[in-house]
Amino acid sequence: MASTVHFLDGARRIVAKELRIAYRLNLHNVWVAALPPLLLAAASWVVDPPDRPGPTLMTVVIWSYLFVYIFDAANQAAGIEEDRINKPQRPAPMGLVDAHGLRTRCAVGSVLFVSIGFAASVWTGTISAVWVATIVFVHMFMPASMYFAWKPLSNLSGAVTQLIGGWAIVGPLNTTAVTWALTLSIMVVIAMPIEDVRDVDGDIAAGRRSYPMMFGASSVSRTFAVLMAVWPFVGWALILRTVELTTCEFCTLAIVFTLSYSAGLSALNTRSMPSQKRAYILYSLVHVALTALPLATVIT
């Protein structure tokens, strides 16, 4: 009896520790990184409803979360020095886990992620494996001084994996779905340097070279503001492709416009770091709203 109680108490402590680490690991990324594949999966669901909705929904949710878990574990294992300055609330700076522990969790999560992907569909499994290989290569072999080059490529790979994989879990891929996924992925990556404006001090400590360091934070912020002025029209032209909008399409596009212009205006306040941080948060919401456009398109 005593041994059983001891075992259960130990298991409870392990679970509590892992939940605390996962919470700190994904605190600021889980909603923006997990929602886009769920939205594409929802669009796929509307186009071709699955035969087993319950298991399919559970698969999409777990697979989407594992993506976030792996990405954050790999990224934070390689960026502890930066996080000590920019994000001290993360698990490594708090002393909850070290780089080896994060890499171990990344490896375990990767096995589960790829396995679930292949169990769902060949497309999802294949693209999951390619993305995991990309993450491993980037963090093991790419120098910090080339951060400005490999970060966009890594993020592009991740965005494509999320969107195509999320769709393919629910139903078969088609040309339209792939076009949507590529369009949305390229859009999110092009404007992503706004994220690095807030992280310059930590990136310097980590030996990274980012676009704000190379061209100036103000230039990056102003370029971002221009992109935000254009992005709603790009989404309209490349995804909705019509001036005769349904109510759902109109409302979703209105949200994209509101968030985009709010993000752009916030970024124009180049002397305020809180405004730059707000611009990135709003931009994360812009990406989520843009990813909702395909769903709005297929809803009749």
Short mmCIF file of N, CA, C and O in Angstrom, two decimals, residues 37 41 60 63 120-121 123-125 127-128 159-170 173:
data_model
loop_
_atom_site.label_atom_id
_atom_site.label_comp_id
_atom_site.label_asym_id
_atom_site.label_seq_id
_atom_site.Cartn_x
_atom_site.Cartn_y
_atom_site.Cartn_z
N PRO A 37 -3.55 25.74 -38.16
CA PRO A 37 -3.87 24.42 -38.71
C PRO A 37 -5.28 23.96 -38.37
O PRO A 37 -5.92 23.24 -39.16
N ALA A 41 -8.00 22.89 -41.07
CA ALA A 41 -8.67 21.61 -40.88
C ALA A 41 -10.18 21.79 -40.89
O ALA A 41 -10.92 20.96 -41.45
N VAL A 60 -6.34 16.21 -34.91
CA VAL A 60 -5.94 17.56 -35.34
C VAL A 60 -5.46 18.38 -34.15
O VAL A 60 -4.43 19.06 -34.23
N TRP A 63 -2.04 16.90 -32.78
CA TRP A 63 -0.97 17.14 -33.75
C TRP A 63 -0.60 18.62 -33.78
O TRP A 63 0.59 18.98 -33.81
N ALA A 120 -2.47 9.67 -39.58
CA ALA A 120 -3.59 10.45 -40.12
C ALA A 120 -3.61 10.43 -41.65
O ALA A 120 -4.66 10.22 -42.26
N SER A 121 -2.45 10.67 -42.27
CA SER A 121 -2.37 10.66 -43.74
C SER A 121 -0.91 10.64 -44.16
O SER A 121 -0.04 11.10 -43.41
N TRP A 123 0.41 12.42 -46.53
CA TRP A 123 0.84 13.80 -46.72
C TRP A 123 1.25 14.44 -45.40
O TRP A 123 2.31 15.06 -45.30
N THR A 124 0.40 14.28 -44.38
CA THR A 124 0.70 14.90 -43.09
C THR A 124 1.95 14.29 -42.47
O THR A 124 2.80 15.01 -41.92
N GLY A 125 2.10 12.98 -42.55
CA GLY A 125 3.28 12.33 -42.00
C GLY A 125 4.55 12.75 -42.70
O GLY A 125 5.57 13.03 -42.06
N ILE A 127 5.18 15.51 -44.54
CA ILE A 127 5.53 16.92 -44.32
C ILE A 127 5.93 17.16 -42.87
O ILE A 127 6.78 18.02 -42.58
N SER A 128 5.40 16.36 -41.95
CA SER A 128 5.82 16.45 -40.54
C SER A 128 7.27 16.03 -40.39
O SER A 128 8.06 16.68 -39.69
N ALA A 159 5.20 26.94 -41.31
CA ALA A 159 3.86 27.40 -41.67
C ALA A 159 3.23 26.49 -42.72
O ALA A 159 2.04 26.14 -42.62
N VAL A 160 4.01 26.09 -43.72
CA VAL A 160 3.49 25.18 -44.75
C VAL A 160 3.10 23.85 -44.13
O VAL A 160 2.05 23.27 -44.45
N THR A 161 3.93 23.35 -43.22
CA THR A 161 3.63 22.08 -42.55
C THR A 161 2.32 22.17 -41.79
O THR A 161 1.46 21.27 -41.88
N GLN A 162 2.15 23.23 -41.03
CA GLN A 162 0.92 23.40 -40.25
C GLN A 162 -0.32 23.37 -41.14
O GLN A 162 -1.29 22.65 -40.86
N LEU A 163 -0.31 24.19 -42.18
CA LEU A 163 -1.52 24.40 -42.95
C LEU A 163 -1.85 23.22 -43.86
O LEU A 163 -3.00 22.77 -43.91
N ILE A 164 -0.84 22.70 -44.56
CA ILE A 164 -1.09 21.54 -45.41
C ILE A 164 -1.39 20.31 -44.54
O ILE A 164 -2.31 19.53 -44.83
N GLY A 165 -0.62 20.14 -43.47
CA GLY A 165 -0.84 19.00 -42.59
C GLY A 165 -2.20 19.02 -41.94
O GLY A 165 -2.88 18.00 -41.84
N GLY A 166 -2.62 20.20 -41.46
CA GLY A 166 -3.93 20.32 -40.83
C GLY A 166 -5.06 19.97 -41.78
O GLY A 166 -6.01 19.26 -41.41
N TRP A 167 -4.97 20.46 -43.01
CA TRP A 167 -5.99 20.14 -44.01
C TRP A 167 -6.01 18.64 -44.30
O TRP A 167 -7.07 18.01 -44.35
N ALA A 168 -4.82 18.05 -44.51
CA ALA A 168 -4.73 16.66 -44.96
C ALA A 168 -5.15 15.66 -43.88
O ALA A 168 -5.50 14.53 -44.20
N ILE A 169 -5.10 16.06 -42.61
CA ILE A 169 -5.59 15.15 -41.56
C ILE A 169 -7.08 14.88 -41.74
O ILE A 169 -7.56 13.77 -41.52
N VAL A 170 -7.80 15.90 -42.17
CA VAL A 170 -9.26 15.80 -42.26
C VAL A 170 -9.71 15.24 -43.60
O VAL A 170 -10.61 14.38 -43.68
N LEU A 173 -5.97 16.44 -50.03
CA LEU A 173 -5.46 17.71 -50.52
C LEU A 173 -5.96 17.97 -51.93
O LEU A 173 -6.18 17.04 -52.71
#
